[in-house]
CSV table of N, CA and C in Angstrom, one decimal:
chain,number,residue,atom,x,y,z
A,1045,MET,N,0.8,-1.2,0.0
A,1045,MET,CA,0.0,0.0,0.0
A,1045,MET,C,0.9,1.2,0.0
A,1046,PRO,N,0.8,2.1,-1.0
A,1046,PRO,CA,1.7,3.3,-1.0
A,1046,PRO,C,1.3,4.3,0.0
A,1047,GLY,N,2.2,5.1,0.4
A,1047,GLY,CA,2.0,6.2,1.3
A,1047,GLY,C,2.3,7.5,0.6
A,1048,PHE,N,1.7,8.6,0.9
A,1048,PHE,CA,2.0,9.9,0.3
A,1048,PHE,C,2.3,10.9,1.3
A,1049,ALA,N,3.3,11.8,1.0
A,1049,ALA,CA,3.6,12.8,1.9
A,1049,ALA,C,2.8,14.1,1.8
A,1050,ASN,N,2.0,14.1,0.7
A,1050,ASN,CA,1.2,15.3,0.4
A,1050,ASN,C,-0.1,14.8,-0.3
A,1051,LEU,N,-1.2,15.4,0.2
A,1051,LEU,CA,-2.5,15.0,-0.4
A,1051,LEU,C,-2.6,15.2,-1.9
A,1052,ASP,N,-1.9,16.2,-2.4
A,1052,ASP,CA,-2.0,16.5,-3.8
A,1052,ASP,C,-1.3,15.4,-4.6
A,1053,GLU,N,-0.4,14.6,-4.0
A,1053,GLU,CA,0.3,13.5,-4.7
A,1053,GLU,C,-0.6,12.3,-4.9
A,1054,VAL,N,-1.7,12.2,-4.2
A,1054,VAL,CA,-2.6,11.0,-4.3
A,1054,VAL,C,-3.3,11.1,-5.7
A,1055,PRO,N,-3.1,10.0,-6.5
A,1055,PRO,CA,-3.6,10.1,-7.9
A,1055,PRO,C,-5.1,9.7,-8.0
A,1056,ALA,N,-5.6,9.0,-7.1
A,1056,ALA,CA,-7.0,8.6,-7.2
A,1056,ALA,C,-7.9,9.2,-6.2
A,1057,ARG,N,-9.1,8.8,-6.2
A,1057,ARG,CA,-10.1,9.3,-5.2
A,1057,ARG,C,-10.1,8.3,-4.0
A,1058,PRO,N,-9.3,8.4,-3.0
A,1058,PRO,CA,-9.3,7.4,-1.9
A,1058,PRO,C,-10.5,7.5,-1.1
A,1059,GLU,N,-11.0,6.4,-0.7
A,1059,GLU,CA,-12.1,6.3,0.2
A,1059,GLU,C,-11.7,6.4,1.7
A,1060,PHE,N,-10.4,6.0,1.9
A,1060,PHE,CA,-10.0,5.8,3.3
A,1060,PHE,C,-8.6,6.5,3.4
A,1061,ALA,N,-8.4,7.2,4.6
A,1061,ALA,CA,-7.1,7.8,4.9
A,1061,ALA,C,-6.7,7.4,6.3
A,1062,TYR,N,-5.4,7.2,6.5
A,1062,TYR,CA,-4.8,7.0,7.8
A,1062,TYR,C,-3.9,8.1,8.0
A,1063,LEU,N,-4.2,9.0,9.0
A,1063,LEU,CA,-3.4,10.2,9.2
A,1063,LEU,C,-2.5,10.1,10.4
A,1064,LEU,N,-1.2,10.5,10.1
A,1064,LEU,CA,-0.2,10.5,11.1
A,1064,LEU,C,0.4,11.9,11.1
A,1065,THR,N,-0.4,12.9,11.4
A,1065,THR,CA,0.1,14.3,11.4
A,1065,THR,C,-0.2,15.0,12.7
A,1066,ARG,N,0.4,16.1,13.0
A,1066,ARG,CA,0.2,16.9,14.2
A,1066,ARG,C,-1.3,17.4,14.1
A,1067,LYS,N,-1.9,17.7,15.3
A,1067,LYS,CA,-3.2,18.2,15.4
A,1067,LYS,C,-3.4,19.4,14.5
A,1068,ASN,N,-2.5,20.4,14.5
A,1068,ASN,CA,-2.7,21.6,13.8
A,1068,ASN,C,-2.7,21.3,12.3
A,1069,VAL,N,-2.0,20.3,11.8
A,1069,VAL,CA,-1.9,19.9,10.4
A,1069,VAL,C,-3.2,19.2,10.0
A,1070,THR,N,-3.6,18.2,10.9
A,1070,THR,CA,-4.7,17.4,10.7
A,1070,THR,C,-6.0,18.3,10.4
A,1071,ALA,N,-6.1,19.3,11.2
A,1071,ALA,CA,-7.3,20.2,11.1
A,1071,ALA,C,-7.3,20.9,9.7
A,1072,THR,N,-6.2,21.2,9.2
A,1072,THR,CA,-6.2,21.8,7.9
A,1072,THR,C,-6.4,20.9,6.7
A,1073,LEU,N,-6.4,19.6,6.9
A,1073,LEU,CA,-6.5,18.6,5.9
A,1073,LEU,C,-8.0,18.1,5.6
A,1074,ILE,N,-8.8,18.3,6.6
A,1074,ILE,CA,-10.2,17.7,6.5
A,1074,ILE,C,-11.0,18.2,5.3
A,1075,ASP,N,-11.0,19.5,5.1
A,1075,ASP,CA,-11.8,20.0,3.9
A,1075,ASP,C,-11.2,19.5,2.6
A,1076,ARG,N,-9.9,19.5,2.5
A,1076,ARG,CA,-9.2,19.0,1.3
A,1076,ARG,C,-9.4,17.5,1.1
A,1077,MET,N,-9.5,16.7,2.2
A,1077,MET,CA,-9.7,15.3,2.0
A,1077,MET,C,-11.1,15.1,1.6
A,1078,ALA,N,-12.1,15.8,2.1
A,1078,ALA,CA,-13.5,15.7,1.6
A,1078,ALA,C,-13.6,16.0,0.2
A,1079,ALA,N,-12.9,17.1,-0.3
A,1079,ALA,CA,-12.9,17.4,-1.7
A,1079,ALA,C,-12.3,16.3,-2.6
A,1080,LYS,N,-11.4,15.6,-2.0
A,1080,LYS,CA,-10.7,14.5,-2.8
A,1080,LYS,C,-11.5,13.3,-2.8
A,1081,GLY,N,-12.5,13.2,-2.0
A,1081,GLY,CA,-13.4,12.0,-2.0
A,1081,GLY,C,-13.2,11.1,-0.8
A,1082,VAL,N,-12.4,11.4,0.2
A,1082,VAL,CA,-12.2,10.6,1.3
A,1082,VAL,C,-13.5,10.5,2.1
A,1083,LYS,N,-13.9,9.2,2.4
A,1083,LYS,CA,-15.1,9.0,3.2
A,1083,LYS,C,-14.9,8.5,4.6
A,1084,ARG,N,-13.7,7.9,4.9
A,1084,ARG,CA,-13.3,7.4,6.2
A,1084,ARG,C,-11.9,7.8,6.5
A,1085,VAL,N,-11.7,8.2,7.8
A,1085,VAL,CA,-10.4,8.6,8.3
A,1085,VAL,C,-10.1,7.9,9.6
A,1086,LEU,N,-8.9,7.3,9.7
A,1086,LEU,CA,-8.5,6.7,10.9
A,1086,LEU,C,-7.3,7.5,11.5
A,1087,PHE,N,-7.5,7.9,12.7
A,1087,PHE,CA,-6.5,8.7,13.5
A,1087,PHE,C,-5.9,7.7,14.5
A,1088,LYS,N,-4.6,7.7,14.6
A,1088,LYS,CA,-3.9,6.7,15.5
A,1088,LYS,C,-4.3,7.0,17.0
A,1089,SER,N,-4.4,8.3,17.4
A,1089,SER,CA,-4.7,8.6,18.8
A,1089,SER,C,-5.2,10.0,18.9
A,1090,MET,N,-5.8,10.3,20.1
A,1090,MET,CA,-6.3,11.6,20.3
A,1090,MET,C,-5.1,12.6,20.4
A,1091,MET,N,-3.9,12.2,20.4
A,1091,MET,CA,-2.8,13.1,20.4
A,1091,MET,C,-2.7,13.7,19.0
A,1092,LEU,N,-3.3,13.1,18.0
A,1092,LEU,CA,-3.2,13.6,16.6
A,1092,LEU,C,-4.4,14.3,16.1
A,1093,VAL,N,-5.5,14.3,16.9
A,1093,VAL,CA,-6.8,14.9,16.4
A,1093,VAL,C,-7.5,15.4,17.6
A,1094,ASP,N,-8.3,16.5,17.5
A,1094,ASP,CA,-9.1,17.0,18.6
A,1094,ASP,C,-10.6,16.9,18.3
A,1095,GLU,N,-11.4,17.1,19.3
A,1095,GLU,CA,-12.9,17.0,19.1
A,1095,GLU,C,-13.4,17.9,18.0
A,1096,VAL,N,-12.9,19.1,17.9
A,1096,VAL,CA,-13.4,20.1,16.9
A,1096,VAL,C,-13.2,19.5,15.5
A,1097,THR,N,-12.0,18.9,15.3
A,1097,THR,CA,-11.8,18.3,14.0
A,1097,THR,C,-12.6,17.1,13.7
A,1098,LEU,N,-12.8,16.3,14.7
A,1098,LEU,CA,-13.7,15.1,14.6
A,1098,LEU,C,-15.2,15.6,14.2
A,1099,GLU,N,-15.6,16.6,14.9
A,1099,GLU,CA,-17.0,17.2,14.6
A,1099,GLU,C,-17.0,17.8,13.2
A,1100,ARG,N,-16.0,18.4,12.8
A,1100,ARG,CA,-15.9,19.0,11.4
A,1100,ARG,C,-16.1,17.9,10.4
A,1101,CYS,N,-15.7,16.7,10.6
A,1101,CYS,CA,-15.8,15.6,9.6
A,1101,CYS,C,-17.3,15.3,9.4
A,1102,LYS,N,-18.1,15.3,10.4
A,1102,LYS,CA,-19.5,14.9,10.3
A,1102,LYS,C,-20.3,15.5,9.2
A,1103,PRO,N,-20.4,16.9,9.1
A,1103,PRO,CA,-21.1,17.5,8.0
A,1103,PRO,C,-20.5,17.3,6.6
A,1104,LEU,N,-19.3,16.9,6.6
A,1104,LEU,CA,-18.6,16.6,5.3
A,1104,LEU,C,-18.8,15.2,4.9
A,1105,GLY,N,-19.5,14.4,5.7
A,1105,GLY,CA,-19.7,13.0,5.4
A,1105,GLY,C,-18.6,12.1,5.6
A,1106,ILE,N,-17.6,12.5,6.4
A,1106,ILE,CA,-16.4,11.6,6.7
A,1106,ILE,C,-16.6,10.9,8.0
A,1107,GLN,N,-16.6,9.6,7.9
A,1107,GLN,CA,-16.6,8.8,9.2
A,1107,GLN,C,-15.2,8.7,9.8
A,1108,THR,N,-15.2,8.8,11.1
A,1108,THR,CA,-13.9,8.8,11.8
A,1108,THR,C,-13.8,7.7,12.8
A,1109,ALA,N,-12.5,7.3,13.1
A,1109,ALA,CA,-12.2,6.4,14.1
A,1109,ALA,C,-10.9,6.8,14.7
A,1110,VAL,N,-10.7,6.6,16.0
A,1110,VAL,CA,-9.5,6.9,16.7
A,1110,VAL,C,-9.0,5.6,17.3
A,1111,ALA,N,-8.0,5.0,16.7
A,1111,ALA,CA,-7.5,3.7,17.1
A,1111,ALA,C,-6.2,3.4,16.4
A,1112,SER,N,-5.5,2.4,16.9
A,1112,SER,CA,-4.3,1.9,16.1
A,1112,SER,C,-4.8,1.1,14.9
A,1113,PRO,N,-4.0,1.0,13.9
A,1113,PRO,CA,-4.5,0.3,12.7
A,1113,PRO,C,-4.7,-1.2,13.1
A,1114,MET,N,-3.9,-1.8,13.9
A,1114,MET,CA,-4.1,-3.2,14.3
A,1114,MET,C,-5.5,-3.4,15.0
A,1115,THR,N,-5.8,-2.4,15.9
A,1115,THR,CA,-7.1,-2.5,16.6
A,1115,THR,C,-8.2,-2.3,15.7
A,1116,ALA,N,-8.1,-1.3,14.8
A,1116,ALA,CA,-9.2,-0.9,13.9
A,1116,ALA,C,-9.4,-1.9,12.7
A,1117,LEU,N,-8.3,-2.4,12.2
A,1117,LEU,CA,-8.4,-3.1,10.9
A,1117,LEU,C,-8.0,-4.6,11.1
A,1118,GLY,N,-7.6,-5.0,12.2
A,1118,GLY,CA,-7.2,-6.4,12.4
A,1118,GLY,C,-5.7,-6.6,12.2
A,1119,GLY,N,-5.2,-7.7,12.6
A,1119,GLY,CA,-3.8,-8.0,12.5
A,1119,GLY,C,-3.2,-8.1,11.2
A,1120,SER,N,-4.0,-8.4,10.1
A,1120,SER,CA,-3.5,-8.5,8.8
A,1120,SER,C,-3.0,-7.2,8.2
A,1121,PHE,N,-3.3,-6.1,8.8
A,1121,PHE,CA,-2.9,-4.8,8.2
A,1121,PHE,C,-1.4,-4.6,8.3
A,1122,HIS,N,-0.8,-5.2,9.4
A,1122,HIS,CA,0.6,-4.9,9.6
A,1122,HIS,C,1.4,-6.0,8.8
């Protein structure tokens, strides 16, 4: 599975994103991700996202989860 350092580098319309960014960066990405077609976002921990950003996702139609990939997606992810 490829990773991208910049949202603009993503060639397709991804349905799912796993974010590992600082809170202040994460907040700036939500609207751009919605415009790109992202429907679900996984945040590794509450250290990377705040409640305001999670609430911002709802009206944009983005489902969110805060968990490690192994917990959220199962052991086969790693």
